[in-house]
Amino acid sequence: MIKHNGVVLVLSGPSGAGKSSLINKIADEIGDFYFSLSTTTREKREGEEEGVHYHFVSKEVFEEDIKNDNFLEYATVHGNYYGTSLNPVRKALAAGKLVIFDIDVQGNMAVKNRLGDITTSVFITPPTLSELKNRLEKRSTDTQEVINGRLAMARCEIQRTSEYDFIVVNDDLDTAAKVLKQIALTARLKIPHQIINTFVHKWEDIRE
Ligand code: 5GP
């Protein structure tokens, strides 16, 4: 086996796609992983906790972090800032972990540009737009206006699925979880360019 540092698994997809349920379902079966806790300026929703769902900060604090180059990537989603702090990710990668991000399509592109050779990306979606609408309405944590915003966003995001390595259609949770587990285990096998170059150099052990 070629030994190397950690790798990244990016998960994107509309709220209501079931990303959190899928992660929870496979958490015990994909080895040691670090789930990247994002920072956001959006309001805390009912039931959400600081340090569990997000780091909730003010716009001023977020903009200070941008200035100090503290983010691996950040984006504006639904009018709020969301970002991935660089330091915890660096540490987790150095510890050889599978680092999982739940970020939007803009974030995926930014991560691909910075860490493309160790990144596997997955777009998770319900089977249709109307099924997404049903799920969001059933969840009843959002107002109709927020739901409409999410649906509009989902219509835009689905156009960019070709930027991902895999699409997981979450029709049936058990089936989708099985597929995602396979992808997560395979993501661990991805080898950075630098390590491949070193391997090739060593492999050529007969010099002419
Ligand atoms: P929500 O407000 O429903 O928790 O998240 C809204 C959207 O923001 C989701 O698509 C989620 O994937 C995305 N998101 C959450 N954290 C980050 C982040 O750190 N960076 C980026 N680019 N998007 C994020």
PDB file of N, CA, C and O and ligand atoms in Angstrom, residues 11-15 19 38-39 42 45 48 54 73-75 77-78 82-84 102-108 139 150 153 157, ligand 1:
ATOM      1  N   LEU A  11     -19.646  16.652   0.066  1.00  0.00           N
ATOM      2  CA  LEU A  11     -21.056  16.332  -0.158  1.00  0.00           C
ATOM      3  C   LEU A  11     -21.802  17.632  -0.411  1.00  0.00           C
ATOM      4  O   LEU A  11     -21.673  18.587   0.366  1.00  0.00           O
ATOM      5  N   SER A  12     -22.544  17.681  -1.511  1.00  0.00           N
ATOM      6  CA  SER A  12     -23.396  18.841  -1.781  1.00  0.00           C
ATOM      7  C   SER A  12     -24.789  18.330  -2.113  1.00  0.00           C
ATOM      8  O   SER A  12     -24.985  17.140  -2.347  1.00  0.00           O
ATOM      9  N   GLY A  13     -25.712  19.276  -2.170  1.00  0.00           N
ATOM     10  CA  GLY A  13     -27.087  18.908  -2.518  1.00  0.00           C
ATOM     11  C   GLY A  13     -28.047  19.761  -1.718  1.00  0.00           C
ATOM     12  O   GLY A  13     -27.667  20.308  -0.688  1.00  0.00           O
ATOM     13  N   PRO A  14     -29.263  19.872  -2.195  1.00  0.00           N
ATOM     14  CA  PRO A  14     -30.225  20.759  -1.531  1.00  0.00           C
ATOM     15  C   PRO A  14     -30.546  20.327  -0.096  1.00  0.00           C
ATOM     16  O   PRO A  14     -30.461  19.138   0.212  1.00  0.00           O
ATOM     17  N   SER A  15     -30.883  21.304   0.757  1.00  0.00           N
ATOM     18  CA  SER A  15     -31.383  20.942   2.090  1.00  0.00           C
ATOM     19  C   SER A  15     -32.649  20.133   1.833  1.00  0.00           C
ATOM     20  O   SER A  15     -33.488  20.530   1.019  1.00  0.00           O
ATOM     21  N   LYS A  19     -28.658  14.622   3.431  1.00  0.00           N
ATOM     22  CA  LYS A  19     -27.203  14.474   3.625  1.00  0.00           C
ATOM     23  C   LYS A  19     -26.870  14.041   5.059  1.00  0.00           C
ATOM     24  O   LYS A  19     -26.107  13.102   5.265  1.00  0.00           O
ATOM     25  N   SER A  38     -18.705  23.918   9.623  1.00  0.00           N
ATOM     26  CA  SER A  38     -18.636  25.204   8.922  1.00  0.00           C
ATOM     27  C   SER A  38     -18.956  26.360   9.859  1.00  0.00           C
ATOM     28  O   SER A  38     -19.554  26.179  10.914  1.00  0.00           O
ATOM     29  N   THR A  39     -18.528  27.542   9.423  1.00  0.00           N
ATOM     30  CA  THR A  39     -18.870  28.779  10.130  1.00  0.00           C
ATOM     31  C   THR A  39     -19.914  29.503   9.296  1.00  0.00           C
ATOM     32  O   THR A  39     -19.823  29.509   8.062  1.00  0.00           O
ATOM     33  N   ARG A  42     -25.603  32.887   9.304  1.00  0.00           N
ATOM     34  CA  ARG A  42     -27.058  32.793   9.320  1.00  0.00           C
ATOM     35  C   ARG A  42     -27.574  32.572  10.745  1.00  0.00           C
ATOM     36  O   ARG A  42     -26.846  32.114  11.620  1.00  0.00           O
ATOM     37  N   ARG A  45     -31.203  27.931  13.670  1.00  0.00           N
ATOM     38  CA  ARG A  45     -32.584  27.434  13.618  1.00  0.00           C
ATOM     39  C   ARG A  45     -32.911  26.714  14.910  1.00  0.00           C
ATOM     40  O   ARG A  45     -32.012  26.319  15.649  1.00  0.00           O
ATOM     41  N   GLU A  48     -30.816  23.839  16.717  1.00  0.00           N
ATOM     42  CA  GLU A  48     -29.403  23.859  16.336  1.00  0.00           C
ATOM     43  C   GLU A  48     -28.541  24.368  17.494  1.00  0.00           C
ATOM     44  O   GLU A  48     -28.987  25.206  18.279  1.00  0.00           O
ATOM     45  N   TYR A  54     -23.049  24.271  13.447  1.00  0.00           N
ATOM     46  CA  TYR A  54     -22.194  25.297  12.829  1.00  0.00           C
ATOM     47  C   TYR A  54     -21.489  26.060  13.944  1.00  0.00           C
ATOM     48  O   TYR A  54     -21.873  25.983  15.104  1.00  0.00           O
ATOM     49  N   GLU A  73     -12.305  27.836   1.990  1.00  0.00           N
ATOM     50  CA  GLU A  73     -13.260  28.355   0.999  1.00  0.00           C
ATOM     51  C   GLU A  73     -14.382  29.013   1.763  1.00  0.00           C
ATOM     52  O   GLU A  73     -14.643  28.674   2.918  1.00  0.00           O
ATOM     53  N   TYR A  74     -15.057  29.962   1.120  1.00  0.00           N
ATOM     54  CA  TYR A  74     -16.283  30.504   1.696  1.00  0.00           C
ATOM     55  C   TYR A  74     -17.180  30.965   0.558  1.00  0.00           C
ATOM     56  O   TYR A  74     -16.716  31.165  -0.574  1.00  0.00           O
ATOM     57  N   ALA A  75     -18.462  31.085   0.852  1.00  0.00           N
ATOM     58  CA  ALA A  75     -19.410  31.492  -0.189  1.00  0.00           C
ATOM     59  C   ALA A  75     -20.607  32.166   0.466  1.00  0.00           C
ATOM     60  O   ALA A  75     -20.824  32.034   1.676  1.00  0.00           O
ATOM     61  N   VAL A  77     -24.518  31.991   0.557  1.00  0.00           N
ATOM     62  CA  VAL A  77     -25.628  31.096   0.202  1.00  0.00           C
ATOM     63  C   VAL A  77     -26.886  31.653   0.871  1.00  0.00           C
ATOM     64  O   VAL A  77     -26.855  31.941   2.073  1.00  0.00           O
ATOM     65  N   HIS A  78     -27.964  31.778   0.121  1.00  0.00           N
ATOM     66  CA  HIS A  78     -29.219  32.355   0.646  1.00  0.00           C
ATOM     67  C   HIS A  78     -28.956  33.667   1.399  1.00  0.00           C
ATOM     68  O   HIS A  78     -29.538  33.908   2.462  1.00  0.00           O
ATOM     69  N   TYR A  82     -21.119  31.419   4.455  1.00  0.00           N
ATOM     70  CA  TYR A  82     -20.782  30.086   4.977  1.00  0.00           C
ATOM     71  C   TYR A  82     -19.324  29.844   4.611  1.00  0.00           C
ATOM     72  O   TYR A  82     -18.931  30.138   3.482  1.00  0.00           O
ATOM     73  N   GLY A  83     -18.534  29.285   5.532  1.00  0.00           N
ATOM     74  CA  GLY A  83     -17.135  29.034   5.193  1.00  0.00           C
ATOM     75  C   GLY A  83     -16.544  27.861   5.940  1.00  0.00           C
ATOM     76  O   GLY A  83     -17.033  27.449   6.997  1.00  0.00           O
ATOM     77  N   THR A  84     -15.475  27.315   5.356  1.00  0.00           N
ATOM     78  CA  THR A  84     -14.743  26.181   5.938  1.00  0.00           C
ATOM     79  C   THR A  84     -13.417  26.686   6.474  1.00  0.00           C
ATOM     80  O   THR A  84     -12.588  27.171   5.700  1.00  0.00           O
ATOM     81  N   ASP A 102     -19.828  19.316   4.058  1.00  0.00           N
ATOM     82  CA  ASP A 102     -21.182  19.528   3.526  1.00  0.00           C
ATOM     83  C   ASP A 102     -21.205  20.981   3.059  1.00  0.00           C
ATOM     84  O   ASP A 102     -21.406  21.892   3.860  1.00  0.00           O
ATOM     85  N   ILE A 103     -20.915  21.187   1.779  1.00  0.00           N
ATOM     86  CA  ILE A 103     -20.801  22.552   1.249  1.00  0.00           C
ATOM     87  C   ILE A 103     -21.554  22.670  -0.073  1.00  0.00           C
ATOM     88  O   ILE A 103     -21.910  21.656  -0.674  1.00  0.00           O
ATOM     89  N   ASP A 104     -21.769  23.893  -0.524  1.00  0.00           N
ATOM     90  CA  ASP A 104     -22.569  24.084  -1.738  1.00  0.00           C
ATOM     91  C   ASP A 104     -21.699  23.945  -3.002  1.00  0.00           C
ATOM     92  O   ASP A 104     -20.506  23.647  -2.907  1.00  0.00           O
ATOM     93  N   VAL A 105     -22.310  24.185  -4.166  1.00  0.00           N
ATOM     94  CA  VAL A 105     -21.588  23.978  -5.439  1.00  0.00           C
ATOM     95  C   VAL A 105     -20.402  24.940  -5.596  1.00  0.00           C
ATOM     96  O   VAL A 105     -19.382  24.579  -6.177  1.00  0.00           O
ATOM     97  N   GLN A 106     -20.540  26.158  -5.055  1.00  0.00           N
ATOM     98  CA  GLN A 106     -19.420  27.116  -5.130  1.00  0.00           C
ATOM     99  C   GLN A 106     -18.244  26.593  -4.304  1.00  0.00           C
ATOM    100  O   GLN A 106     -17.089  26.633  -4.734  1.00  0.00           O
ATOM    101  N   GLY A 107     -18.573  26.083  -3.113  1.00  0.00           N
ATOM    102  CA  GLY A 107     -17.538  25.531  -2.229  1.00  0.00           C
ATOM    103  C   GLY A 107     -16.861  24.341  -2.866  1.00  0.00           C
ATOM    104  O   GLY A 107     -15.639  24.176  -2.776  1.00  0.00           O
ATOM    105  N   ASN A 108     -17.643  23.492  -3.535  1.00  0.00           N
ATOM    106  CA  ASN A 108     -17.051  22.315  -4.189  1.00  0.00           C
ATOM    107  C   ASN A 108     -16.009  22.733  -5.211  1.00  0.00           C
ATOM    108  O   ASN A 108     -14.922  22.164  -5.276  1.00  0.00           O
ATOM    109  N   ARG A 139     -41.239  18.717   6.485  1.00  0.00           N
ATOM    110  CA  ARG A 139     -40.302  19.020   7.569  1.00  0.00           C
ATOM    111  C   ARG A 139     -40.809  20.194   8.406  1.00  0.00           C
ATOM    112  O   ARG A 139     -40.522  20.287   9.579  1.00  0.00           O
ATOM    113  N   ARG A 150     -35.273  27.784  -1.294  1.00  0.00           N
ATOM    114  CA  ARG A 150     -34.491  26.539  -1.367  1.00  0.00           C
ATOM    115  C   ARG A 150     -34.760  25.803  -2.683  1.00  0.00           C
ATOM    116  O   ARG A 150     -33.858  25.220  -3.276  1.00  0.00           O
ATOM    117  N   MET A 153     -33.019  27.565  -5.473  1.00  0.00           N
ATOM    118  CA  MET A 153     -31.586  27.270  -5.342  1.00  0.00           C
ATOM    119  C   MET A 153     -31.284  25.858  -5.876  1.00  0.00           C
ATOM    120  O   MET A 153     -30.298  25.643  -6.588  1.00  0.00           O
ATOM    121  N   GLU A 157     -28.655  24.542  -8.608  1.00  0.00           N
ATOM    122  CA  GLU A 157     -27.557  23.631  -8.251  1.00  0.00           C
ATOM    123  C   GLU A 157     -27.573  22.356  -9.092  1.00  0.00           C
ATOM    124  O   GLU A 157     -26.517  21.843  -9.463  1.00  0.00           O
TER     125      GLU A 157
HETATM  126  P1  5GP B   1     -28.216  25.432   5.625  1.00  0.00           P
HETATM  127  O1  5GP B   1     -28.464  26.878   5.892  1.00  0.00           O
HETATM  128  O2  5GP B   1     -29.444  24.722   5.123  1.00  0.00           O
HETATM  129  O3  5GP B   1     -27.570  24.736   6.795  1.00  0.00           O
HETATM  130  O4  5GP B   1     -27.141  25.339   4.448  1.00  0.00           O
HETATM  131  C1  5GP B   1     -27.367  26.009   3.249  1.00  0.00           C
HETATM  132  C2  5GP B   1     -26.319  25.603   2.210  1.00  0.00           C
HETATM  133  O5  5GP B   1     -25.025  26.052   2.598  1.00  0.00           O
HETATM  134  C3  5GP B   1     -26.189  24.091   1.985  1.00  0.00           C
HETATM  135  O6  5GP B   1     -26.192  23.869   0.583  1.00  0.00           O
HETATM  136  C4  5GP B   1     -24.846  23.746   2.562  1.00  0.00           C
HETATM  137  O7  5GP B   1     -24.245  22.665   1.874  1.00  0.00           O
HETATM  138  C5  5GP B   1     -24.077  25.041   2.324  1.00  0.00           C
HETATM  139  N1  5GP B   1     -22.932  25.179   3.237  1.00  0.00           N
HETATM  140  C6  5GP B   1     -22.855  24.863   4.550  1.00  0.00           C
HETATM  141  N2  5GP B   1     -21.629  25.114   5.020  1.00  0.00           N
HETATM  142  C7  5GP B   1     -20.891  25.593   3.997  1.00  0.00           C
HETATM  143  C8  5GP B   1     -19.529  26.021   3.855  1.00  0.00           C
HETATM  144  O8  5GP B   1     -18.724  26.016   4.774  1.00  0.00           O
HETATM  145  N3  5GP B   1     -19.155  26.463   2.628  1.00  0.00           N
HETATM  146  C9  5GP B   1     -20.007  26.489   1.557  1.00  0.00           C
HETATM  147  N4  5GP B   1     -19.523  26.926   0.385  1.00  0.00           N
HETATM  148  N5  5GP B   1     -21.292  26.099   1.644  1.00  0.00           N
HETATM  149  C10 5GP B   1     -21.733  25.654   2.851  1.00  0.00           C
END
